[in-house]
Structure formats: structure tokens, C-alpha cells
Tab-separated table of C-alpha atoms and ligand atoms in Angstrom:
chain	number	residue	atom	x	y	z
A	1	MET	CA	15.551	-20.033	18.375
A	2	LYS	CA	11.768	-20.212	18.672
A	3	ILE	CA	10.086	-17.685	16.424
A	4	THR	CA	6.864	-15.962	17.462
A	5	PRO	CA	5.012	-15.062	14.274
A	6	ILE	CA	3.970	-11.440	13.875
A	7	VAL	CA	2.256	-9.132	11.399
A	8	VAL	CA	3.064	-5.419	11.275
A	9	ALA	CA	0.737	-3.029	9.424
A	10	SER	CA	-0.113	0.557	8.707
A	11	GLY	CA	-2.706	1.818	11.228
A	12	ASN	CA	-5.617	1.275	8.856
A	13	GLY	CA	-4.548	-2.377	8.581
A	14	ALA	CA	-5.553	-3.191	12.182
A	15	PRO	CA	-8.922	-4.741	11.208
A	16	GLY	CA	-7.114	-7.098	8.822
A	17	LEU	CA	-4.587	-8.468	11.310
A	18	ALA	CA	-6.809	-11.201	12.779
A	19	ALA	CA	-7.037	-12.876	9.369
A	20	GLY	CA	-3.257	-13.020	9.003
A	21	ILE	CA	-2.639	-14.068	12.594
A	22	ALA	CA	-5.094	-16.960	12.123
A	23	VAL	CA	-2.988	-18.172	9.181
A	24	LEU	CA	0.270	-17.870	11.141
A	25	ARG	CA	-1.080	-19.591	14.261
A	26	LYS	CA	-1.848	-22.657	12.154
A	27	GLY	CA	1.765	-22.667	10.986
A	28	GLY	CA	0.816	-21.045	7.671
A	29	ARG	CA	3.070	-19.036	5.403
A	30	ALA	CA	3.828	-15.338	5.728
A	31	LEU	CA	2.770	-14.891	2.094
A	32	ASP	CA	-0.687	-16.335	2.796
A	33	ALA	CA	-0.956	-14.195	5.924
A	34	VAL	CA	-0.268	-10.853	4.220
A	35	GLU	CA	-2.652	-11.678	1.377
A	36	ALA	CA	-5.394	-12.620	3.861
A	37	CYS	CA	-4.879	-9.356	5.773
A	38	ALA	CA	-4.984	-7.180	2.650
A	39	ARG	CA	-8.173	-8.830	1.384
A	40	VAL	CA	-10.037	-7.727	4.529
A	41	ILE	CA	-9.209	-4.068	3.964
A	42	GLU	CA	-9.804	-4.267	0.198
A	43	ALA	CA	-13.361	-5.474	0.813
A	44	ASP	CA	-14.077	-2.832	3.461
A	45	PRO	CA	-15.859	0.147	1.874
A	46	SER	CA	-15.166	2.342	4.915
A	47	ASP	CA	-11.460	2.582	4.018
A	48	THR	CA	-11.450	5.239	1.306
A	49	SER	CA	-7.864	4.583	0.263
A	50	VAL	CA	-7.969	0.878	-0.585
A	51	GLY	CA	-10.102	-1.432	-2.730
A	52	ARG	CA	-13.866	-1.035	-2.716
A	53	GLY	CA	-14.674	2.454	-1.439
A	54	GLY	CA	-11.267	3.781	-2.537
A	55	LYS	CA	-11.287	7.293	-3.992
A	56	PRO	CA	-11.374	7.462	-7.792
A	57	ASN	CA	-9.195	9.162	-10.379
A	58	VAL	CA	-10.164	12.492	-11.948
A	59	LEU	CA	-12.612	10.711	-14.270
A	60	GLY	CA	-14.387	8.975	-11.379
A	61	VAL	CA	-12.794	5.579	-12.038
A	62	VAL	CA	-11.308	3.682	-9.080
A	63	GLU	CA	-7.913	2.381	-10.199
A	64	LEU	CA	-6.280	-0.069	-7.815
A	65	ASP	CA	-2.578	-0.810	-7.300
A	66	ALA	CA	-1.181	-3.693	-5.248
A	67	SER	CA	1.942	-5.773	-4.837
A	68	LEU	CA	3.300	-8.564	-2.725
A	69	VAL	CA	6.797	-9.908	-2.186
A	70	ASP	CA	7.926	-13.302	-0.922
A	71	GLY	CA	11.066	-12.619	1.096
A	72	THR	CA	12.466	-16.120	0.649
A	73	ASP	CA	13.317	-15.663	-3.037
A	74	HIS	CA	12.073	-12.138	-3.901
A	75	ARG	CA	9.359	-13.546	-6.091
A	76	ALA	CA	6.890	-10.724	-6.518
A	77	GLY	CA	3.589	-9.901	-8.153
A	78	ALA	CA	2.024	-6.533	-8.849
A	79	VAL	CA	-0.925	-4.902	-10.562
A	80	GLY	CA	-1.375	-1.255	-11.417
A	81	ALA	CA	-4.455	0.747	-12.419
A	82	LEU	CA	-6.652	-2.333	-12.169
A	83	VAL	CA	-10.351	-1.466	-12.557
A	84	GLY	CA	-13.387	-3.483	-11.546
A	85	TYR	CA	-11.979	-6.197	-9.272
A	86	LEU	CA	-12.355	-6.565	-5.527
A	87	HIS	CA	-8.990	-8.086	-4.613
A	88	PRO	CA	-6.041	-6.587	-6.479
A	89	ILE	CA	-3.676	-8.282	-4.013
A	90	SER	CA	-4.875	-11.722	-5.113
A	91	VAL	CA	-4.575	-10.760	-8.781
A	92	ALA	CA	-1.014	-9.620	-7.997
A	93	ARG	CA	-0.320	-12.972	-6.409
A	94	ALA	CA	-1.687	-14.765	-9.453
A	95	VAL	CA	0.594	-12.662	-11.696
A	96	MET	CA	3.493	-13.936	-9.598
A	97	GLU	CA	2.387	-17.565	-9.603
A	98	ARG	CA	0.795	-18.077	-13.003
A	99	LEU	CA	2.718	-15.823	-15.381
A	100	PRO	CA	6.384	-15.406	-16.243
A	101	HIS	CA	5.919	-11.728	-15.234
A	102	VAL	CA	6.022	-9.531	-12.143
A	103	MET	CA	3.627	-6.694	-13.033
A	104	LEU	CA	0.522	-6.129	-15.156
A	105	VAL	CA	-1.267	-2.818	-15.567
A	106	GLY	CA	-4.518	-1.383	-16.888
A	107	ASP	CA	-6.417	-3.364	-19.510
A	108	GLY	CA	-3.920	-6.223	-19.405
A	109	ALA	CA	-4.322	-6.564	-15.640
A	110	ALA	CA	-8.133	-6.538	-15.978
A	111	ARG	CA	-8.002	-9.062	-18.780
A	112	PHE	CA	-5.860	-11.376	-16.652
A	113	ALA	CA	-8.147	-10.869	-13.622
A	114	ALA	CA	-11.103	-11.995	-15.772
A	115	GLU	CA	-9.099	-14.935	-17.081
A	116	ILE	CA	-8.407	-16.277	-13.594
A	117	GLY	CA	-12.005	-15.732	-12.460
A	118	ALA	CA	-11.160	-12.961	-9.967
A	119	GLU	CA	-14.147	-11.491	-8.147
A	120	ARG	CA	-15.593	-8.440	-9.880
A	121	ALA	CA	-16.840	-5.470	-7.850
A	122	ARG	CA	-18.323	-2.032	-8.221
A	123	LEU	CA	-15.560	-0.074	-6.514
A	124	LEU	CA	-17.031	3.439	-6.508
A	125	THR	CA	-19.492	3.842	-3.632
A	126	PRO	CA	-22.186	6.534	-3.373
A	127	SER	CA	-20.048	8.369	-0.808
A	128	THR	CA	-16.806	8.312	-2.833
A	129	ARG	CA	-18.799	9.367	-5.907
A	130	ARG	CA	-20.053	12.333	-3.911
A	131	MET	CA	-16.494	13.229	-2.837
A	132	TRP	CA	-15.427	13.123	-6.488
A	133	VAL	CA	-18.281	15.363	-7.636
A	134	GLU	CA	-17.516	17.826	-4.830
A	135	ARG	CA	-13.844	17.921	-5.775
A	136	LEU	CA	-14.708	18.462	-9.429
A	137	ALA	CA	-16.952	21.355	-8.407
A	138	LYS	CA	-13.963	23.025	-6.710
A	139	ALA	CA	-12.180	22.774	-10.054
A	140	ARG	CA	-15.298	24.173	-11.769
A	141	GLU	CA	-15.967	20.865	-13.464
A	142	THR	CA	-18.758	18.299	-13.502
A	143	PRO	CA	-18.650	14.570	-14.338
A	144	ALA	CA	-19.931	15.382	-17.825
A	145	SER	CA	-17.535	18.305	-18.441
A	146	VAL	CA	-14.430	16.469	-17.244
A	147	ARG	CA	-15.198	13.488	-19.464
A	148	ARG	CA	-15.279	15.807	-22.496
A	149	ARG	CA	-11.885	17.391	-21.741
A	150	ALA	CA	-9.131	16.801	-24.269
A	151	LYS	CA	-6.558	17.883	-21.676
A	152	LEU	CA	-6.805	16.593	-18.129
A	153	ALA	CA	-3.510	17.900	-16.754
A	154	PRO	CA	-4.875	21.378	-15.897
A	155	VAL	CA	-7.870	19.775	-14.164
A	156	VAL	CA	-5.719	17.345	-12.159
A	157	ALA	CA	-3.615	20.278	-10.945
A	158	LYS	CA	-6.777	21.423	-9.158
A	159	THR	CA	-8.290	18.079	-8.099
A	160	VAL	CA	-5.321	16.448	-6.348
A	161	GLY	CA	-4.547	17.350	-2.762
A	162	GLU	CA	-3.071	15.517	0.191
A	163	GLU	CA	-5.563	12.646	0.077
A	164	ARG	CA	-3.671	9.451	-0.311
A	165	GLY	CA	-3.662	6.247	1.648
A	166	THR	CA	-2.567	2.655	1.397
A	167	VAL	CA	-2.575	-0.436	3.537
A	168	ASN	CA	0.715	-2.179	4.430
A	169	PHE	CA	1.324	-5.647	5.883
A	170	ILE	CA	4.607	-7.411	6.682
A	171	ALA	CA	4.507	-10.890	8.243
A	172	LEU	CA	7.053	-13.196	9.846
A	173	ASP	CA	5.969	-16.833	9.998
A	174	ARG	CA	6.952	-19.766	12.201
A	175	ALA	CA	9.531	-20.927	9.671
A	176	GLY	CA	11.196	-17.510	9.892
A	177	ASP	CA	10.079	-16.430	6.427
A	178	ILE	CA	8.941	-12.894	5.693
A	179	ALA	CA	6.423	-11.576	3.154
A	180	SER	CA	4.956	-8.147	2.503
A	181	ALA	CA	1.836	-6.796	0.808
A	182	VAL	CA	0.591	-3.345	-0.121
A	183	SER	CA	-2.769	-2.324	-1.604
A	184	THR	CA	-4.206	1.075	-2.518
A	185	SER	CA	-6.495	3.132	-4.708
A	186	GLY	CA	-3.590	5.574	-4.950
A	187	TRP	CA	-3.628	9.341	-4.986
A	188	ALA	CA	-7.229	10.578	-4.948
A	189	PHE	CA	-8.486	12.318	-8.108
A	190	LYS	CA	-5.226	11.553	-9.935
A	191	TYR	CA	-4.518	11.532	-13.646
A	192	PRO	CA	-5.757	8.219	-15.114
A	193	GLY	CA	-2.987	5.634	-15.231
A	194	ARG	CA	-0.924	7.245	-12.480
A	195	LEU	CA	1.002	4.642	-10.497
A	196	GLY	CA	2.535	5.407	-7.135
A	197	ASP	CA	4.979	3.354	-5.111
A	198	SER	CA	2.571	0.628	-4.025
A	199	PRO	CA	2.855	-1.597	-7.105
A	200	ILE	CA	6.561	-0.814	-7.572
A	201	VAL	CA	8.594	-3.537	-5.926
A	202	GLY	CA	11.455	-1.906	-4.059
A	203	ALA	CA	9.718	1.482	-3.796
A	204	GLY	CA	6.581	0.975	-1.672
A	205	ASN	CA	7.134	-2.659	-0.789
A	206	TYR	CA	10.106	-4.938	-0.278
A	207	CYS	CA	11.262	-7.759	1.960
A	208	ASP	CA	14.047	-10.258	2.300
A	209	THR	CA	13.695	-13.119	4.748
A	210	ARG	CA	17.329	-12.757	5.807
A	211	TYR	CA	16.922	-9.160	6.978
A	212	GLY	CA	13.263	-8.037	7.155
A	213	GLY	CA	10.761	-5.958	5.241
A	214	ALA	CA	9.542	-2.402	4.754
A	215	CYS	CA	6.366	-0.884	3.304
A	216	CYS	CA	5.329	2.712	2.715
A	217	THR	CA	2.281	4.935	2.724
A	218	GLY	CA	2.091	8.566	1.718
A	219	PHE	CA	3.435	10.470	-1.283
A	220	GLY	CA	4.375	7.526	-3.501
A	221	GLU	CA	6.345	9.526	-6.033
A	222	LEU	CA	8.930	10.187	-3.322
A	223	ALA	CA	9.243	6.479	-2.476
A	224	ILE	CA	9.835	5.739	-6.151
A	225	ARG	CA	12.509	8.419	-6.354
A	226	ASN	CA	14.243	7.114	-3.216
A	227	VAL	CA	13.616	3.382	-3.818
A	228	THR	CA	12.571	3.585	-0.205
A	229	ALA	CA	11.549	0.025	0.702
A	230	LYS	CA	14.606	-1.653	-0.848
A	231	THR	CA	16.894	0.942	0.691
A	232	ALA	CA	15.313	0.227	4.070
A	233	VAL	CA	15.926	-3.509	3.726
A	234	ASP	CA	19.528	-2.843	2.655
A	235	ARG	CA	19.955	-0.803	5.818
A	236	LEU	CA	18.565	-3.663	7.913
A	237	ALA	CA	21.100	-5.905	6.164
A	238	SER	CA	23.877	-3.518	7.200
A	239	GLY	CA	22.914	-4.034	10.842
A	240	MET	CA	20.810	-0.948	11.555
A	241	SER	CA	17.864	-1.356	13.931
A	242	ALA	CA	14.290	-1.208	12.609
A	243	ALA	CA	13.814	2.140	14.374
A	244	GLU	CA	16.915	3.675	12.816
A	245	VAL	CA	15.951	2.360	9.380
A	246	ALA	CA	12.474	3.879	9.680
A	247	ARG	CA	13.920	7.236	10.767
A	248	ARG	CA	16.429	7.309	7.917
A	249	ALA	CA	13.725	6.562	5.350
A	250	ILE	CA	11.657	9.548	6.469
A	251	ALA	CA	14.718	11.805	6.568
A	252	ASP	CA	15.505	10.775	2.963
A	253	VAL	CA	11.966	11.692	1.884
A	254	ASN	CA	12.077	14.973	3.788
A	255	ALA	CA	15.202	15.878	1.843
A	256	LEU	CA	13.123	15.814	-1.366
A	257	ASP	CA	9.851	17.478	-0.433
A	258	ASP	CA	7.427	18.396	2.336
A	259	ALA	CA	4.725	15.774	1.845
A	260	ALA	CA	3.149	13.289	4.248
A	261	PHE	CA	5.093	10.032	4.277
A	262	ASN	CA	5.150	6.958	6.501
A	263	ILE	CA	7.031	3.666	6.723
A	264	VAL	CA	6.668	0.434	8.675
A	265	VAL	CA	9.675	-1.828	9.177
A	266	LEU	CA	9.887	-5.400	10.449
A	267	ALA	CA	13.314	-6.933	11.098
A	268	ALA	CA	14.021	-10.641	10.708
A	269	ASP	CA	14.196	-11.075	14.505
A	270	GLY	CA	10.610	-9.778	14.887
A	271	SER	CA	11.554	-6.309	16.125
A	272	HIS	CA	9.609	-3.534	14.404
A	273	ALA	CA	9.244	0.220	14.125
A	274	ALA	CA	7.393	2.850	12.164
A	275	ALA	CA	8.013	6.494	11.433
A	276	SER	CA	6.284	9.420	9.807
A	277	ASN	CA	6.905	13.071	9.050
A	278	ARG	CA	3.478	13.939	10.444
A	279	THR	CA	2.331	13.771	14.081
A	280	GLU	CA	-0.281	11.434	15.551
A	281	ARG	CA	0.266	8.661	13.000
A	282	ARG	CA	-0.073	5.109	14.255
A	283	TYR	CA	0.855	1.659	13.083
A	284	ALA	CA	-0.627	-1.673	14.072
A	285	TRP	CA	0.989	-4.948	14.961
A	286	GLN	CA	0.053	-8.277	16.461
A	287	ARG	CA	2.113	-11.290	17.496
A	288	ALA	CA	0.573	-14.743	17.325
A	289	ASP	CA	0.558	-14.858	21.153
A	290	MET	CA	-1.581	-11.689	21.429
A	291	ASP	CA	-5.384	-11.636	21.480
A	292	ALA	CA	-5.757	-8.306	19.723
A	293	PRO	CA	-3.694	-5.879	17.675
A	294	GLU	CA	-1.793	-3.104	19.355
A	295	LEU	CA	-1.677	0.395	17.915
A	296	SER	CA	1.623	2.191	18.520
A	297	VAL	CA	2.560	5.777	17.757
A	298	ARG	CA	4.989	6.248	14.889
A	299	GLU	CA	8.176	8.117	15.605
A	300	VAL	CA	7.972	11.591	14.058
A	301	VAL	CA	10.866	12.767	11.906
A	302	PRO	CA	10.085	16.399	11.150
A	303	LEU	CA	11.329	18.277	8.135
A	304	GLY	CA	14.863	19.459	8.751
A	305	ALA	CA	15.777	16.518	11.036
A	306	ARG	CA	18.658	14.361	9.835
B	401	LIG	N1	1.573	5.613	-1.471
B	401	LIG	C1	0.302	5.702	-2.120
B	401	LIG	C2	0.467	6.226	-3.494
B	401	LIG	O1	1.295	7.102	-3.702
B	401	LIG	C3	-0.691	6.535	-1.407
B	401	LIG	C4	-0.602	6.597	0.088
B	401	LIG	O2	-0.149	5.683	0.715
B	401	LIG	O3	-1.005	7.599	0.709
B	401	LIG	O4	-0.285	5.813	-4.346
């Protein structure tokens, strides 16, 4: 069977698809494609949920989380709460390829990023700094006052809201292999060190070349609690369609809480679907034989639906 390579992404991933499709058209690997896609969004300061320009934690520090999975053998790399580097996805890949580990966080991740010569960046932009200061003001805090606080938990209760965001990519290459990548600055104005689902392999990101892949955006704590991405791939393995798998994932999340949540699913045969518990959410996809990405509406699974 001739395989037409494809990359499926969260809606905000559309500008990154050309980079991955270029890799796949040359016969390149799915793993290289998803990394190339994620790097585009990480470097784009206009996306305030990923990489440079991502929203900071409660102390005004942009902490980045990323992971990638190679579906052929489940080799995976992840970084959490990485500060000061432009491409967390590439640091995650280096963790996978150069260390006997899967995940590094915080100071250790930054130390390793320096060791491999990863590109440094100032991640907080003037506009995301302004958003942070405005949010602190709502909590009756200032940058100086919040930095003096012995206890941040009461402040975070007032600074966090619904602002989250992540970019997802799942690619199928000409050889039939699948890889997936996820990158984010996490939950805006969070407690320092908070990790969501994005760097947790099996929660926000998982793939298996035999069956397909799944990646999440939205309230990451719920994806951790449901092991959402791995569960989705298990459901593909059981023979469910991508659309049914996406629907079931949202229904599982809805059973826990009412919080915005989204999933994209790519099956091993190239079929794909995406779902959300909010309306008007889109996902992006492009096959190697298409000139431009297509944006499709995600199926909505409202609270209460089974
Ligand atoms: N899932 C991400 C997190 O919880 C945020 C998001 O995608 O909205 O960190």
C-alpha cells in the first residue's frame, strides 16, 4: 500500500506544517518532521502558549515543557520547566538520543541544554510581561511584592484562569512510521515548577507506529489523571476509528471536570480526527500532496455527552 505522508496538528500548529511536510516530501522521518514543525511555533512570539512569547509563571518566568515520541519503538524525550532556551522540543530530543533518560526538568534540563549548545533566548516578551503585570494587579500584587512572598499558593489561586495552550504535531512518514511532538509554556501564571500533560509521555503525547498517535491541549491535569494519549492509542489498537477515539477521550475528561480540553488523533492508515468540549475549535492537517494546510472544525463533545 502506498502511504501518503501527513502531519496533523492543533489549530495553532498550522504555520509549522510546511516545515514538516518539506521533511516528509523528501522521504524524511516522522520524528524529524514533528520536531521541525514544533520549532517554528516555538520561535514565533505571537503564539502566547508556546516557546518564546509564551505566558510566564506567577513569578514572571517562562517555563517550557515539551516531549516527543518515536512510534517505532516508543523512545521518548521530554523536558519540563525549562527556562531560557528557544527550542525545548530539540532539547527533549537530545535527552532521548544522548542520555539514558526520558525526562529532565528545571535546573537539570537547563544545565543539559547548555551542555549541548542549545540556543538561548529571552522568552518573556514586552507584551507577555504586560499581561503578567496586569494579572498580578488583579491579585493585588506587583512583580516586587510577589517575589517577596513566602507563600505563593494563595496568589496562584487568583492568578490562574483558563489561559492555557499547547502545540501538537503527529506525523506519518513514507515508511509508515509515526512520531508525535508537543510543546508549551503551560498554564499561564502557574505555580513555579508546575508540569502539565505536555511533557508526560502517555498523558499529553503518545504514539505507536502500529496504531497511530494522539496529542492533547487544554487542562493538562485532566490528561494526566486519565492518561489520555496512551488510552487513545490503546483504543485505536482495539479497532476504534480516530473519530470515536477522539470523542471518547473528551467524554472521559468531561467526567472529571468542566474545563476546556482538546485532542487530535492520527490513525496508522492516515485517517484523523479531533474533538473538543468547547465550540469553534479547529485543528490543522496537511498531506504531502497538498499545497497548504487545511483547518477543520473539531467535533464538540459537550459536558454530559457519553
Ligand atoms: N495542556 C497544557 C498544560 O496543561 C496547556 C494547554 O494545552 O492548554 O500545560
